[in-house]
Tab-separated table of C-alpha atoms in Angstrom:
chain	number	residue	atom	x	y	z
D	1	UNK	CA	0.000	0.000	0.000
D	2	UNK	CA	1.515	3.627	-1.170
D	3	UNK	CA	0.492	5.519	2.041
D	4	UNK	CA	0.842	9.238	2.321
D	5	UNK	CA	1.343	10.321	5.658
D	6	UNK	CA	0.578	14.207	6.749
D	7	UNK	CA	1.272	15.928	9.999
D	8	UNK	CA	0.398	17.495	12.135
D	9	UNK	CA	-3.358	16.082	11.512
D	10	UNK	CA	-4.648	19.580	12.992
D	11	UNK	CA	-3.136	23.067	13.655
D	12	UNK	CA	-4.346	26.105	15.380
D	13	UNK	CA	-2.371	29.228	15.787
D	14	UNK	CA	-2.903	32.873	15.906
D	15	UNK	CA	-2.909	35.279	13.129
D	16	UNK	CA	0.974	36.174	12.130
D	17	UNK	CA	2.759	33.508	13.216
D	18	UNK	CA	4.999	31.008	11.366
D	19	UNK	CA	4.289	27.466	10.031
D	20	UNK	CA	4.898	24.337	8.778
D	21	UNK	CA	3.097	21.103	7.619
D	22	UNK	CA	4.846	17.863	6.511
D	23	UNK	CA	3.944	14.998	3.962
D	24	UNK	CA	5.639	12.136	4.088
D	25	UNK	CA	5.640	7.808	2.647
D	26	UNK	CA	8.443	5.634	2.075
D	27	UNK	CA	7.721	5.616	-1.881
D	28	UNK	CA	9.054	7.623	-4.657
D	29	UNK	CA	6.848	9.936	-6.524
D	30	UNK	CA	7.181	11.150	-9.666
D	31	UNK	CA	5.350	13.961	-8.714
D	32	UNK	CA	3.846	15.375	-5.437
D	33	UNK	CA	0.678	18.113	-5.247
D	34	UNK	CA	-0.789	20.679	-2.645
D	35	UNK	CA	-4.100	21.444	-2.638
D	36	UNK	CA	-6.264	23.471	-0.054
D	37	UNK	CA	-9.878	22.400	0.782
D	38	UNK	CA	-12.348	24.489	2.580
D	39	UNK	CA	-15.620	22.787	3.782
D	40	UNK	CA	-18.083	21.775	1.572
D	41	UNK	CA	-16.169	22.459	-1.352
D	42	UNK	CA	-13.395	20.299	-3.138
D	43	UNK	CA	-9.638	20.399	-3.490
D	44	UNK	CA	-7.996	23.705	-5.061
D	45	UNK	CA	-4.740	23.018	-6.929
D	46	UNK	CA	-1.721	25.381	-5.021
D	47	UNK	CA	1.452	23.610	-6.334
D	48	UNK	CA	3.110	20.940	-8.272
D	49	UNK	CA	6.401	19.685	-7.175
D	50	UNK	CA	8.477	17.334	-10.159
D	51	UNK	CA	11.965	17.198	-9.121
D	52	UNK	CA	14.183	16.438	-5.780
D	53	UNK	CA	14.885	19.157	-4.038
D	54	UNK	CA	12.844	21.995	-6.133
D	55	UNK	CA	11.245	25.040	-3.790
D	56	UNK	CA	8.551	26.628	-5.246
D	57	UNK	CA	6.739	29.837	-3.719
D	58	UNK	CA	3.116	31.194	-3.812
D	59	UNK	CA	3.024	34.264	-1.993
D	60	UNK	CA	3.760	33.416	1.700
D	61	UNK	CA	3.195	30.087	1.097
D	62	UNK	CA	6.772	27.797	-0.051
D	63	UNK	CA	6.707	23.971	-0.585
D	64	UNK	CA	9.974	21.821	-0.731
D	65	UNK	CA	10.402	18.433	-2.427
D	66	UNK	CA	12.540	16.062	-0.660
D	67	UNK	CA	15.789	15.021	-2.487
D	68	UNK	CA	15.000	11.518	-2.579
D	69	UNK	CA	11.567	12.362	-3.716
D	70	UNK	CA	9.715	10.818	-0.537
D	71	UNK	CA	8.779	13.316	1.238
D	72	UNK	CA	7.140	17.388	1.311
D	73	UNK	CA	6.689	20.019	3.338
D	74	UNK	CA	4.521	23.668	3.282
D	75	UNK	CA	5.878	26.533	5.352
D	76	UNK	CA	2.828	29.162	5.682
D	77	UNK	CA	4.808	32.804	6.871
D	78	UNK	CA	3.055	35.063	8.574
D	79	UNK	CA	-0.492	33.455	8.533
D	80	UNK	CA	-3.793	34.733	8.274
D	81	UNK	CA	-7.412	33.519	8.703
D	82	UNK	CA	-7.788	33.308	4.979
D	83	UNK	CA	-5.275	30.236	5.638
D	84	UNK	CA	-7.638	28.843	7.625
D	85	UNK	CA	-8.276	25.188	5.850
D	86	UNK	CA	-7.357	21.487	5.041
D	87	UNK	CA	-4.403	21.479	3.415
D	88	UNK	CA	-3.831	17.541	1.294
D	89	UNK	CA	-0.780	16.480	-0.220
D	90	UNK	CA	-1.352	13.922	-3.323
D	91	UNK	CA	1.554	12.124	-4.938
D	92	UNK	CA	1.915	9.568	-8.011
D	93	UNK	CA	3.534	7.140	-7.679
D	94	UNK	CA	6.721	6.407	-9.563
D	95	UNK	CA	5.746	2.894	-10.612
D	96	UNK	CA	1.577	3.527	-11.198
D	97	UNK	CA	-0.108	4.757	-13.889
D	98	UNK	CA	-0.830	8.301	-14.730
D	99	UNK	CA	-4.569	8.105	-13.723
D	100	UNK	CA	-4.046	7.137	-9.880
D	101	UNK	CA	-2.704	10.020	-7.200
D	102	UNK	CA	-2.955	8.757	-3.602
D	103	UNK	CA	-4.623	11.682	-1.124
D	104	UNK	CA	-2.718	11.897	2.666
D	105	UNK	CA	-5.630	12.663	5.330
D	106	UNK	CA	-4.851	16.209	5.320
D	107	UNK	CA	-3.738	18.871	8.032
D	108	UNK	CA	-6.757	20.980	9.300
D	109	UNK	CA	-5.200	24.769	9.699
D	110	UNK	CA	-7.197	27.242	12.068
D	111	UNK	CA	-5.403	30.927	11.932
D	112	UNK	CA	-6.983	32.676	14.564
D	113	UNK	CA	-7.507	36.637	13.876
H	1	UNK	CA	-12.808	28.098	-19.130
H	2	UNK	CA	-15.847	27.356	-15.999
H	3	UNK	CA	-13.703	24.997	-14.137
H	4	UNK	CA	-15.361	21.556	-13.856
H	5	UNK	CA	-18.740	21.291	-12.701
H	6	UNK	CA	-20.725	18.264	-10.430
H	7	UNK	CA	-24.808	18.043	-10.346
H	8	UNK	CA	-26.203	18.012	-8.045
H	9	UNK	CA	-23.716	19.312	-5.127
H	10	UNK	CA	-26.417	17.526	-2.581
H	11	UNK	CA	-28.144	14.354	-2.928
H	12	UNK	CA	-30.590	13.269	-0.038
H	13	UNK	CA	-31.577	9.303	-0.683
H	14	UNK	CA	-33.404	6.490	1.387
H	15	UNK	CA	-31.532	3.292	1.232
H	16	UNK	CA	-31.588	0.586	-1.578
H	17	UNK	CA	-32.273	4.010	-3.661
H	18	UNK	CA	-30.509	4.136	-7.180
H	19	UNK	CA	-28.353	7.894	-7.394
H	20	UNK	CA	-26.715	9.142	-10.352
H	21	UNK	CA	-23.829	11.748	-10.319
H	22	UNK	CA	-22.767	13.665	-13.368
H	23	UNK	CA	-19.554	15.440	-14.140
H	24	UNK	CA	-18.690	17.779	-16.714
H	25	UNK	CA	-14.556	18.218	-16.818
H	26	UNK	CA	-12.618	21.507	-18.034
H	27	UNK	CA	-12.956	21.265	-21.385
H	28	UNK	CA	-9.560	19.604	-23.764
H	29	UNK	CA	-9.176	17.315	-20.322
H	30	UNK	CA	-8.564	13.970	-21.405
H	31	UNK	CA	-8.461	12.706	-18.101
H	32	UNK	CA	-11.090	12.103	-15.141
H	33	UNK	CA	-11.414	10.950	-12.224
H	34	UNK	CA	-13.567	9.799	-9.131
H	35	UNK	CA	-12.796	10.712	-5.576
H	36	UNK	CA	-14.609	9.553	-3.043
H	37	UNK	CA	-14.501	11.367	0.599
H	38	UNK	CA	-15.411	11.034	4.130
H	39	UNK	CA	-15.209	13.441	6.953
H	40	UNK	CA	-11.576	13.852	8.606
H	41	UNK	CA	-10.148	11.450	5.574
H	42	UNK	CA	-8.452	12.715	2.421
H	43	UNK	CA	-9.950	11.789	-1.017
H	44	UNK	CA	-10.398	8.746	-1.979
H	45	UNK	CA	-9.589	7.051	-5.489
H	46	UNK	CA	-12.322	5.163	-6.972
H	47	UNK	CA	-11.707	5.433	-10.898
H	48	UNK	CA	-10.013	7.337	-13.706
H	49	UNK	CA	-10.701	7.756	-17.031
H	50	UNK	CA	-8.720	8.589	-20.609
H	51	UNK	CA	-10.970	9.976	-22.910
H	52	UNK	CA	-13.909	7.330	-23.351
H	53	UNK	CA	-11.574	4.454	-22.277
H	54	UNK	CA	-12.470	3.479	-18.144
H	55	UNK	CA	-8.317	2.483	-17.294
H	56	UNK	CA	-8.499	1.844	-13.364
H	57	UNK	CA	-11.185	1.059	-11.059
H	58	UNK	CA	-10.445	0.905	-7.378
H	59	UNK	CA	-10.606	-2.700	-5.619
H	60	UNK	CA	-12.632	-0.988	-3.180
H	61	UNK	CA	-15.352	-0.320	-5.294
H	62	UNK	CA	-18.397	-2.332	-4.997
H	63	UNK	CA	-20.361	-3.823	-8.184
H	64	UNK	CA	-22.837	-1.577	-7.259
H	65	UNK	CA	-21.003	1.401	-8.753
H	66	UNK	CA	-20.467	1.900	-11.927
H	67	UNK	CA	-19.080	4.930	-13.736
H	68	UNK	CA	-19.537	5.581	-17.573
H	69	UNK	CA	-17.379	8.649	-19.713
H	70	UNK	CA	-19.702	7.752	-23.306
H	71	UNK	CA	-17.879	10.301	-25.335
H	72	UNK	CA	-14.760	11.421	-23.677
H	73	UNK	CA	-16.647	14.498	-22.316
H	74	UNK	CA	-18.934	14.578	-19.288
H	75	UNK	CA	-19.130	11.388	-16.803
H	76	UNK	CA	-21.791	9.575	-14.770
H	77	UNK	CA	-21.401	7.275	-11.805
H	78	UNK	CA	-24.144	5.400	-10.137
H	79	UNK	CA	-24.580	3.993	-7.274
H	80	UNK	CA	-27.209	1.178	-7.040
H	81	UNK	CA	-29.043	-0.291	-3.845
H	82	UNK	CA	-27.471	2.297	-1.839
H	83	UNK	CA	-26.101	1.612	1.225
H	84	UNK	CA	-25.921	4.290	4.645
H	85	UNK	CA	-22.524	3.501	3.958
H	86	UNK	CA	-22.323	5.130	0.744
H	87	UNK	CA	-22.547	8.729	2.659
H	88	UNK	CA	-19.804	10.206	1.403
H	89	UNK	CA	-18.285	13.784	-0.850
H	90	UNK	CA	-18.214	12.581	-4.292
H	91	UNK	CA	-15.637	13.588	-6.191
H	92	UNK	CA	-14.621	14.463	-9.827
H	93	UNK	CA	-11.046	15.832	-11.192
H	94	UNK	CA	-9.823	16.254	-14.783
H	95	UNK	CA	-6.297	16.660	-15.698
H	96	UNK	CA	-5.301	18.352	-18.814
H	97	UNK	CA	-3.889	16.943	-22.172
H	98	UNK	CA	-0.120	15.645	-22.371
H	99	UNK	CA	0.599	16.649	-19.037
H	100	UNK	CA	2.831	14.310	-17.255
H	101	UNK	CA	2.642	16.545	-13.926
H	102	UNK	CA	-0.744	14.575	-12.667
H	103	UNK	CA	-2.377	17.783	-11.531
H	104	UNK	CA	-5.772	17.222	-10.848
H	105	UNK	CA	-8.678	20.033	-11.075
H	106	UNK	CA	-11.471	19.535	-8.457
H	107	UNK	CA	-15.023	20.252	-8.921
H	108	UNK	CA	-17.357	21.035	-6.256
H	109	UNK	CA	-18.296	17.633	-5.176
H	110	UNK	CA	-21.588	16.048	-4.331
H	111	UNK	CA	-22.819	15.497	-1.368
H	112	UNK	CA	-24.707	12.317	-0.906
H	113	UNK	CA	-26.535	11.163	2.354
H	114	UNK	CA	-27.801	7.963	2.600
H	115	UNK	CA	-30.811	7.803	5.242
């Protein structure tokens, strides 16, 4: 089973502080998505990540790929309610097929004003 | 480009009740999928499509779901005899053309409860 692992599961801070959620499996992906989910709504695309080590920012919002490809984080600077969310890492595989991404259980965000 | 689209976003059904879920993906996406999701768990695969062609259905899935893509545009799944375990977010993604990147656009969802 290609399990992706997210933590913390939930997160509340206040408004302007610093953070950081994590996304990890033992497997290799070929590539590795965030997405941001608000209730009752689904999934919103924030970032792809493609190769080892690549940093991509979005604002206050910067995601690292791991070098060996296992593993992600999102650091959130400076947070504000609008953060306020689930936040899901997906990641294919590097030995599936391109029509099956595997969903970690998300980190629930609450930025307090 | 509207993004994709679900009907209907809530779905209210007694059990051994017969739903059907439509679809319609940005348009140019070859790909779609199903997600299915429950509260506190991240989305769930259930099947993916390539045009017309149905390439992966989830071991999980049940025979009473089925999940049809006639002419490569818009998609319908079903669920038949439905079950109070079938409560779930229903889920459908499309992911454009040639991209080897996997990202996957979201609709809405559909909400189904099963009483």
């Amino acid at each position: 089973t290609q399990l992706l692992e997210q933590s913390p599961q939930f997160l509340s801070i206040q408004e302007g502080e610093n953070l950081t959620v994590y996304c990890n499996s033992s497997s290799v992906f070929s590539s590795l998505q965030w997405y941001r989910q608000e209730p009752g709504e689904g999934p919103v695309l924030l970032v792809t990540v493609v190769t080892g080590g690549e940093v991509k920012k979005l604002k206050r919002l910067t995601f690292q790929f791991g070098d060996a490809r296992k593993d992600s984080s999102l650091h959130i600077t400076a947070a504000q309610p609008g953060d306020t969310g689930l936040y899901l890492c997906a990641g294919t595989h590097i030995n599936t097929n391109a029509g099956k991404s595997t969903f970690g259980d998300g980190t629930t965000l609450t930025v307090k004003p | 480009d509207t993004g994709v689209s679900q009907d209907p976003r809530h779905k209210i059904t007694k059990r051994g009740q017969n739903v059907t879920f439509r679809c319609d993906p940005i348009s140019e996406h070859n790909r779609l999928y199903w997600y299915r999701q429950t509260l506190g768990q991240g989305p769930e695969f259930l099947t993916y499509f390539q045009n017309e062609a149905q390439l992966e259905k989830s071991r999980l899935l049940s025979d009473r779901f089925s999940a049809e893509r006639p002419k490569g545009s818009f998609s319908t799944l079903e669920i038949q005899r439905t079950e109070q375990g079938d409560s779930a977010m229903y889920l459908c993604a499309s992911s454009p053309r040639d991209r080897a990147r996997y990202e996957q656009y979201f609709g809405p969802g559909t909400r189904l409860t099963v009483t």
